[in-house]
């Protein structure tokens, strides 16, 4: 394993600096030094001060002995890269990450243990009458050894955290797919996946469909941190937001800021088991935004456009309704048709009140009456039939939505 060296410290001495017998003497004292180091670590690092049960004691002892062995092996042969021992600390770092613990305690233990070991072995070197150059070399080597095992542990910790993060993301993706699939969703399956994904199951959710935007993942980070399940790879990209009506949900300002102006459609708030329904309407709304039927920019909330979503739920049927209900208007010119259709819709929506129609359309009441006489010639008594009036309102409303909105 390649291990970085601290800035300003040579990679390895060009030749052995230490007398051959030094490694042999230190190796003979290794068990006693390991006892001292272990005790010092347990005394100074609170996380390692727990009662020494069998497995825990063995792991702590093994780590100390292997670090000391690496130090002595470097004395015996400075060319030894200590790969096996570095691999041990790499696994030790991984274990800390997988257990959900911080790396700080392990790094503190390495520093404390390194200083203690250096004091013990330094005294041995002095007792052997080694000159100051050799003692200084031992100090540098002790520093290098602590650095190597610390770097190995940090690398293992970082990889495990990365793998853990990737696995958590995969689990959340599977959970999102389960919640958004068509058909009934088994509560037990949701609970199992949610537990593995570390996602508290909320009471309600809403699904957000986003306009496609290559290389744009900025929205994902703050929303995922807030508990949203996010899939930017789907088409369209989508998010499932827990408790959407709360202060931290899609009603909050942070949500709009996170989108950075990206068009989005928010499905209705539903129970968790009905998330697919929220997605279906959000996707429909996003499609209508792209066509200009709903506002093209900003955030569209499906709950504010339910009638439009209903009208466009079955577009072939809607076209048939329009063709049938508005057939009488096909007999006039295009310009006249638009004016008459506009007047008829305003008249139906205002309860047949001519002055209200005039105000709504910004025209004179006499103009309204004139157009109504033309409409009565075209539609006859059907204008006063309740069922026909409902068909007309739906057809005219749908036709008016064909005008692109900004």
PDB file of C-alpha atoms in Angstrom, residues 82-249:
ATOM      1  CA  UNK A  82       5.412  -2.262   5.923  1.00  0.00           C
ATOM      2  CA  UNK A  83       2.631  -3.152   3.522  1.00  0.00           C
ATOM      3  CA  UNK A  84       1.054  -5.881   5.633  1.00  0.00           C
ATOM      4  CA  UNK A  85       0.878  -3.729   8.763  1.00  0.00           C
ATOM      5  CA  UNK A  86      -0.364  -0.730   6.816  1.00  0.00           C
ATOM      6  CA  UNK A  87      -3.101  -2.984   5.458  1.00  0.00           C
ATOM      7  CA  UNK A  88      -4.048  -3.888   9.025  1.00  0.00           C
ATOM      8  CA  UNK A  89      -4.519  -0.236   9.943  1.00  0.00           C
ATOM      9  CA  UNK A  90      -6.383   0.325   6.716  1.00  0.00           C
ATOM     10  CA  UNK A  91      -8.871  -2.322   7.842  1.00  0.00           C
ATOM     11  CA  UNK A  92      -8.933  -0.815  11.322  1.00  0.00           C
ATOM     12  CA  UNK A  93      -9.942   2.549   9.828  1.00  0.00           C
ATOM     13  CA  UNK A  94     -12.619   0.841   7.750  1.00  0.00           C
ATOM     14  CA  UNK A  95     -13.986  -0.824  10.857  1.00  0.00           C
ATOM     15  CA  UNK A  96     -14.314   2.504  12.668  1.00  0.00           C
ATOM     16  CA  UNK A  97     -16.292   3.944   9.752  1.00  0.00           C
ATOM     17  CA  UNK A  98     -18.564   0.920   9.422  1.00  0.00           C
ATOM     18  CA  UNK A  99     -19.334   1.110  13.145  1.00  0.00           C
ATOM     19  CA  UNK A 100     -20.350   4.746  12.677  1.00  0.00           C
ATOM     20  CA  UNK A 101     -17.573   6.092  14.900  1.00  0.00           C
ATOM     21  CA  UNK A 102     -15.374   9.122  14.339  1.00  0.00           C
ATOM     22  CA  UNK A 103     -11.776   8.680  13.206  1.00  0.00           C
ATOM     23  CA  UNK A 104     -10.621  11.228  15.818  1.00  0.00           C
ATOM     24  CA  UNK A 105     -10.325   8.703  18.660  1.00  0.00           C
ATOM     25  CA  UNK A 106      -8.201   6.345  16.589  1.00  0.00           C
ATOM     26  CA  UNK A 107      -5.925   9.153  15.438  1.00  0.00           C
ATOM     27  CA  UNK A 108      -5.564  10.382  19.020  1.00  0.00           C
ATOM     28  CA  UNK A 109      -4.669   6.867  20.139  1.00  0.00           C
ATOM     29  CA  UNK A 110      -1.992   6.669  17.452  1.00  0.00           C
ATOM     30  CA  UNK A 111      -0.436   9.971  18.543  1.00  0.00           C
ATOM     31  CA  UNK A 112      -0.500   9.064  22.229  1.00  0.00           C
ATOM     32  CA  UNK A 113       0.830   5.569  21.539  1.00  0.00           C
ATOM     33  CA  UNK A 114       3.544   6.879  19.270  1.00  0.00           C
ATOM     34  CA  UNK A 115       4.844   9.317  21.880  1.00  0.00           C
ATOM     35  CA  UNK A 116       4.795   6.665  24.588  1.00  0.00           C
ATOM     36  CA  UNK A 117       6.597   4.130  22.390  1.00  0.00           C
ATOM     37  CA  UNK A 118       9.221   6.686  21.454  1.00  0.00           C
ATOM     38  CA  UNK A 119       9.932   7.490  25.096  1.00  0.00           C
ATOM     39  CA  UNK A 120      10.337   3.795  25.943  1.00  0.00           C
ATOM     40  CA  UNK A 121      12.471   2.909  22.933  1.00  0.00           C
ATOM     41  CA  UNK A 122      14.445   6.140  23.135  1.00  0.00           C
ATOM     42  CA  UNK A 123      15.544   5.246  26.637  1.00  0.00           C
ATOM     43  CA  UNK A 124      16.662   1.855  25.379  1.00  0.00           C
ATOM     44  CA  UNK A 125      18.720   3.538  22.649  1.00  0.00           C
ATOM     45  CA  UNK A 126      20.393   5.808  25.193  1.00  0.00           C
ATOM     46  CA  UNK A 127      21.146   2.871  27.472  1.00  0.00           C
ATOM     47  CA  UNK A 128      22.914   1.236  24.543  1.00  0.00           C
ATOM     48  CA  UNK A 129      25.147   4.333  24.287  1.00  0.00           C
ATOM     49  CA  UNK A 130      24.081   5.270  20.774  1.00  0.00           C
ATOM     50  CA  UNK A 131      25.176   8.730  19.627  1.00  0.00           C
ATOM     51  CA  UNK A 132      22.820  11.651  19.129  1.00  0.00           C
ATOM     52  CA  UNK A 133      22.624  11.199  15.350  1.00  0.00           C
ATOM     53  CA  UNK A 134      21.203   7.703  15.747  1.00  0.00           C
ATOM     54  CA  UNK A 135      18.773   8.854  18.451  1.00  0.00           C
ATOM     55  CA  UNK A 136      17.595  11.688  16.203  1.00  0.00           C
ATOM     56  CA  UNK A 137      17.146   9.189  13.395  1.00  0.00           C
ATOM     57  CA  UNK A 138      15.025   7.041  15.692  1.00  0.00           C
ATOM     58  CA  UNK A 139      12.837  10.040  16.503  1.00  0.00           C
ATOM     59  CA  UNK A 140      12.313  10.760  12.826  1.00  0.00           C
ATOM     60  CA  UNK A 141      11.485   7.117  12.181  1.00  0.00           C
ATOM     61  CA  UNK A 142       8.984   7.077  15.055  1.00  0.00           C
ATOM     62  CA  UNK A 143       7.265  10.099  13.555  1.00  0.00           C
ATOM     63  CA  UNK A 144       7.230   8.441  10.138  1.00  0.00           C
ATOM     64  CA  UNK A 145       5.776   5.215  11.543  1.00  0.00           C
ATOM     65  CA  UNK A 146       2.937   6.979  13.321  1.00  0.00           C
ATOM     66  CA  UNK A 147       2.235   8.913  10.147  1.00  0.00           C
ATOM     67  CA  UNK A 148       2.155   5.753   8.008  1.00  0.00           C
ATOM     68  CA  UNK A 149      -0.284   3.834  10.177  1.00  0.00           C
ATOM     69  CA  UNK A 150      -2.429   6.966  10.656  1.00  0.00           C
ATOM     70  CA  UNK A 151      -2.557   7.510   6.907  1.00  0.00           C
ATOM     71  CA  UNK A 152      -3.451   3.885   6.313  1.00  0.00           C
ATOM     72  CA  UNK A 153      -6.262   4.106   8.870  1.00  0.00           C
ATOM     73  CA  UNK A 154      -7.508   7.357   7.364  1.00  0.00           C
ATOM     74  CA  UNK A 155      -7.531   5.834   3.873  1.00  0.00           C
ATOM     75  CA  UNK A 156      -9.521   2.837   5.067  1.00  0.00           C
ATOM     76  CA  UNK A 157     -11.911   5.100   6.928  1.00  0.00           C
ATOM     77  CA  UNK A 158     -12.443   7.314   3.876  1.00  0.00           C
ATOM     78  CA  UNK A 159     -13.074   4.379   1.548  1.00  0.00           C
ATOM     79  CA  UNK A 160     -15.564   2.799   3.942  1.00  0.00           C
ATOM     80  CA  UNK A 161     -17.401   6.091   4.338  1.00  0.00           C
ATOM     81  CA  UNK A 162     -17.540   6.443   0.563  1.00  0.00           C
ATOM     82  CA  UNK A 163     -18.774   2.885   0.101  1.00  0.00           C
ATOM     83  CA  UNK A 164     -21.255   3.356   2.933  1.00  0.00           C
ATOM     84  CA  UNK A 165     -22.513   6.554   1.308  1.00  0.00           C
ATOM     85  CA  UNK A 166     -22.858   4.818  -2.050  1.00  0.00           C
ATOM     86  CA  UNK A 167     -24.711   1.906  -0.476  1.00  0.00           C
ATOM     87  CA  UNK A 168     -27.034   4.271   1.381  1.00  0.00           C
ATOM     88  CA  UNK A 169     -27.758   6.061  -1.886  1.00  0.00           C
ATOM     89  CA  UNK A 170     -28.518   2.747  -3.596  1.00  0.00           C
ATOM     90  CA  UNK A 171     -30.890   1.755  -0.800  1.00  0.00           C
ATOM     91  CA  UNK A 172     -32.692   5.064  -1.003  1.00  0.00           C
ATOM     92  CA  UNK A 173     -32.994   4.683  -4.746  1.00  0.00           C
ATOM     93  CA  UNK A 174     -34.593   1.236  -4.281  1.00  0.00           C
ATOM     94  CA  UNK A 175     -36.941   2.682  -1.666  1.00  0.00           C
ATOM     95  CA  UNK A 176     -37.941   5.500  -4.002  1.00  0.00           C
ATOM     96  CA  UNK A 177     -38.592   3.049  -6.832  1.00  0.00           C
ATOM     97  CA  UNK A 178     -40.758   0.942  -4.526  1.00  0.00           C
ATOM     98  CA  UNK A 179     -42.810   3.910  -3.347  1.00  0.00           C
ATOM     99  CA  UNK A 180     -43.366   5.205  -6.880  1.00  0.00           C
ATOM    100  CA  UNK A 181     -44.204   1.966  -8.648  1.00  0.00           C
ATOM    101  CA  UNK A 182     -47.763   1.442  -9.833  1.00  0.00           C
ATOM    102  CA  UNK A 183     -49.937  -0.852  -7.800  1.00  0.00           C
ATOM    103  CA  UNK A 184     -50.305  -1.470  -4.065  1.00  0.00           C
ATOM    104  CA  UNK A 185     -47.252  -0.993  -1.880  1.00  0.00           C
ATOM    105  CA  UNK A 186     -46.734  -3.374   1.034  1.00  0.00           C
ATOM    106  CA  UNK A 187     -46.181  -1.372   4.261  1.00  0.00           C
ATOM    107  CA  UNK A 188     -43.830  -4.046   5.615  1.00  0.00           C
ATOM    108  CA  UNK A 189     -41.606  -3.783   2.527  1.00  0.00           C
ATOM    109  CA  UNK A 190     -41.527  -0.002   2.852  1.00  0.00           C
ATOM    110  CA  UNK A 191     -40.576  -0.220   6.527  1.00  0.00           C
ATOM    111  CA  UNK A 192     -37.786  -2.722   5.823  1.00  0.00           C
ATOM    112  CA  UNK A 193     -36.253  -0.697   3.014  1.00  0.00           C
ATOM    113  CA  UNK A 194     -36.696   2.573   4.895  1.00  0.00           C
ATOM    114  CA  UNK A 195     -34.865   1.144   7.898  1.00  0.00           C
ATOM    115  CA  UNK A 196     -31.938   0.064   5.733  1.00  0.00           C
ATOM    116  CA  UNK A 197     -31.923   3.456   4.002  1.00  0.00           C
ATOM    117  CA  UNK A 198     -32.037   5.350   7.316  1.00  0.00           C
ATOM    118  CA  UNK A 199     -35.169   7.153   6.176  1.00  0.00           C
ATOM    119  CA  UNK A 200     -37.900   7.784   8.779  1.00  0.00           C
ATOM    120  CA  UNK A 201     -41.236   6.968   7.141  1.00  0.00           C
ATOM    121  CA  UNK A 202     -43.352  10.154   7.231  1.00  0.00           C
ATOM    122  CA  UNK A 203     -47.125  10.464   7.448  1.00  0.00           C
ATOM    123  CA  UNK A 204     -47.454  12.262   4.091  1.00  0.00           C
ATOM    124  CA  UNK A 205     -45.317  12.882   1.012  1.00  0.00           C
ATOM    125  CA  UNK A 206     -45.392  14.807  -2.249  1.00  0.00           C
ATOM    126  CA  UNK A 207     -43.485  14.081  -5.439  1.00  0.00           C
ATOM    127  CA  UNK A 208     -41.714  16.796  -7.395  1.00  0.00           C
ATOM    128  CA  UNK A 209     -41.056  16.342 -11.120  1.00  0.00           C
ATOM    129  CA  UNK A 210     -38.226  18.478 -12.501  1.00  0.00           C
ATOM    130  CA  UNK A 211     -37.452  19.745 -15.961  1.00  0.00           C
ATOM    131  CA  UNK A 212     -34.443  17.908 -17.387  1.00  0.00           C
ATOM    132  CA  UNK A 213     -31.203  19.837 -17.058  1.00  0.00           C
ATOM    133  CA  UNK A 214     -27.881  18.106 -17.906  1.00  0.00           C
ATOM    134  CA  UNK A 215     -25.104  18.354 -15.337  1.00  0.00           C
ATOM    135  CA  UNK A 216     -27.328  20.003 -12.756  1.00  0.00           C
ATOM    136  CA  UNK A 217     -27.283  18.192  -9.403  1.00  0.00           C
ATOM    137  CA  UNK A 218     -27.142  21.204  -7.082  1.00  0.00           C
ATOM    138  CA  UNK A 219     -30.779  20.693  -6.094  1.00  0.00           C
ATOM    139  CA  UNK A 220     -30.088  17.212  -4.832  1.00  0.00           C
ATOM    140  CA  UNK A 221     -27.760  18.057  -1.951  1.00  0.00           C
ATOM    141  CA  UNK A 222     -29.874  20.350   0.260  1.00  0.00           C
ATOM    142  CA  UNK A 223     -33.065  18.393  -0.413  1.00  0.00           C
ATOM    143  CA  UNK A 224     -31.471  15.010   0.256  1.00  0.00           C
ATOM    144  CA  UNK A 225     -30.003  16.426   3.446  1.00  0.00           C
ATOM    145  CA  UNK A 226     -33.532  17.475   4.427  1.00  0.00           C
ATOM    146  CA  UNK A 227     -34.786  13.921   3.963  1.00  0.00           C
ATOM    147  CA  UNK A 228     -35.987  13.970   0.350  1.00  0.00           C
ATOM    148  CA  UNK A 229     -35.510  10.833  -1.748  1.00  0.00           C
ATOM    149  CA  UNK A 230     -33.922  12.048  -4.967  1.00  0.00           C
ATOM    150  CA  UNK A 231     -33.399  10.448  -8.372  1.00  0.00           C
ATOM    151  CA  UNK A 232     -31.830  12.820 -10.873  1.00  0.00           C
ATOM    152  CA  UNK A 233     -31.194  10.006 -13.344  1.00  0.00           C
ATOM    153  CA  UNK A 234     -34.861   9.215 -13.978  1.00  0.00           C
ATOM    154  CA  UNK A 235     -36.857  10.846 -16.768  1.00  0.00           C
ATOM    155  CA  UNK A 236     -38.107  13.208 -15.615  1.00  0.00           C
ATOM    156  CA  UNK A 237     -35.889  13.719 -12.566  1.00  0.00           C
ATOM    157  CA  UNK A 238     -37.963  13.378  -9.424  1.00  0.00           C
ATOM    158  CA  UNK A 239     -37.920  13.921  -5.693  1.00  0.00           C
ATOM    159  CA  UNK A 240     -40.114  12.511  -2.969  1.00  0.00           C
ATOM    160  CA  UNK A 241     -40.430  15.059  -0.176  1.00  0.00           C
ATOM    161  CA  UNK A 242     -41.504  13.933   3.312  1.00  0.00           C
ATOM    162  CA  UNK A 243     -44.068  15.983   5.260  1.00  0.00           C
ATOM    163  CA  UNK A 244     -44.297  18.478   2.380  1.00  0.00           C
ATOM    164  CA  UNK A 245     -46.611  20.891   4.163  1.00  0.00           C
ATOM    165  CA  UNK A 246     -44.221  21.425   7.055  1.00  0.00           C
ATOM    166  CA  UNK A 247     -41.848  24.364   7.406  1.00  0.00           C
ATOM    167  CA  UNK A 248     -38.940  22.401   5.937  1.00  0.00           C
ATOM    168  CA  UNK A 249     -40.898  20.887   3.044  1.00  0.00           C
TER     169      UNK A 249
END
